[in-house]
Amino acid sequence: MLNILEYVDIKGYSTFNTGGKFRYFTIISSLEDLISLYVLGQNDERLKDAPIFILGGGSNVVFSDGVINVLAGKNEIKGFEIIN
């Protein structure tokens, strides 16, 4: 089950240490979490107006100050799988 946090400080998720807050935030550590994020984003009434934003390492992104109205998912899925 995903733990959706509100008003999370962005600075720790950007190598530039810039930005305000994500309105909603969660950690994605498995494929099941990723699927749950999209299902929750579609079905939870409070999250319906917040676009989904998938964050990687934060090295190629500069965030603005203030509250960014997104459901941000920090990708922490490790490894990969080759599918034929």
PDB file of C-alpha atoms in Angstrom, residues 17-58:
ATOM      1  CA  ASN A  17      18.374  21.881  -3.935  1.00  0.00           C
ATOM      2  CA  THR A  18      15.656  24.156  -5.304  1.00  0.00           C
ATOM      3  CA  GLY A  19      11.896  24.257  -5.177  1.00  0.00           C
ATOM      4  CA  GLY A  20       8.971  24.409  -2.863  1.00  0.00           C
ATOM      5  CA  LYS A  21       6.725  21.462  -2.087  1.00  0.00           C
ATOM      6  CA  PHE A  22       4.973  18.618  -3.873  1.00  0.00           C
ATOM      7  CA  ARG A  23       1.245  18.662  -3.045  1.00  0.00           C
ATOM      8  CA  TYR A  24       1.233  14.848  -2.888  1.00  0.00           C
ATOM      9  CA  PHE A  25       4.238  12.525  -2.779  1.00  0.00           C
ATOM     10  CA  THR A  26       5.034   8.828  -2.502  1.00  0.00           C
ATOM     11  CA  ILE A  27       7.940   6.433  -2.989  1.00  0.00           C
ATOM     12  CA  ILE A  28       7.628   3.819  -5.745  1.00  0.00           C
ATOM     13  CA  SER A  29       9.722   0.747  -4.952  1.00  0.00           C
ATOM     14  CA  SER A  30       8.034  -1.922  -7.092  1.00  0.00           C
ATOM     15  CA  LEU A  31       5.997  -2.390 -10.264  1.00  0.00           C
ATOM     16  CA  GLU A  32       2.961  -2.974  -8.053  1.00  0.00           C
ATOM     17  CA  ASP A  33       3.525   0.449  -6.429  1.00  0.00           C
ATOM     18  CA  LEU A  34       3.669   2.077  -9.859  1.00  0.00           C
ATOM     19  CA  ILE A  35       0.398   0.460 -10.912  1.00  0.00           C
ATOM     20  CA  SER A  36      -1.194   1.439  -7.575  1.00  0.00           C
ATOM     21  CA  LEU A  37      -0.074   5.036  -8.099  1.00  0.00           C
ATOM     22  CA  TYR A  38      -1.953   5.286 -11.386  1.00  0.00           C
ATOM     23  CA  VAL A  39      -5.046   3.509 -10.037  1.00  0.00           C
ATOM     24  CA  LEU A  40      -5.082   5.747  -6.971  1.00  0.00           C
ATOM     25  CA  GLY A  41      -4.588   8.856  -9.109  1.00  0.00           C
ATOM     26  CA  GLN A  42      -7.670   7.932 -11.132  1.00  0.00           C
ATOM     27  CA  ASN A  43      -9.937   6.803  -8.292  1.00  0.00           C
ATOM     28  CA  ASP A  44      -9.139   8.897  -5.203  1.00  0.00           C
ATOM     29  CA  GLU A  45     -11.323  12.014  -5.279  1.00  0.00           C
ATOM     30  CA  ARG A  46      -8.715  14.265  -3.627  1.00  0.00           C
ATOM     31  CA  LEU A  47      -6.020  13.252  -6.157  1.00  0.00           C
ATOM     32  CA  LYS A  48      -8.056  13.478  -9.383  1.00  0.00           C
ATOM     33  CA  ASP A  49      -6.961  17.053 -10.166  1.00  0.00           C
ATOM     34  CA  ALA A  50      -3.270  16.374  -9.486  1.00  0.00           C
ATOM     35  CA  PRO A  51      -1.311  15.158 -12.532  1.00  0.00           C
ATOM     36  CA  ILE A  52       1.062  12.261 -11.915  1.00  0.00           C
ATOM     37  CA  PHE A  53       4.760  13.156 -12.042  1.00  0.00           C
ATOM     38  CA  ILE A  54       7.401  10.404 -11.939  1.00  0.00           C
ATOM     39  CA  LEU A  55      10.705  11.611 -10.480  1.00  0.00           C
ATOM     40  CA  GLY A  56      14.006   9.846 -11.083  1.00  0.00           C
ATOM     41  CA  GLY A  57      17.284  11.001  -9.560  1.00  0.00           C
ATOM     42  CA  GLY A  58      16.435  14.695  -9.717  1.00  0.00           C
TER      43      GLY A  58
END
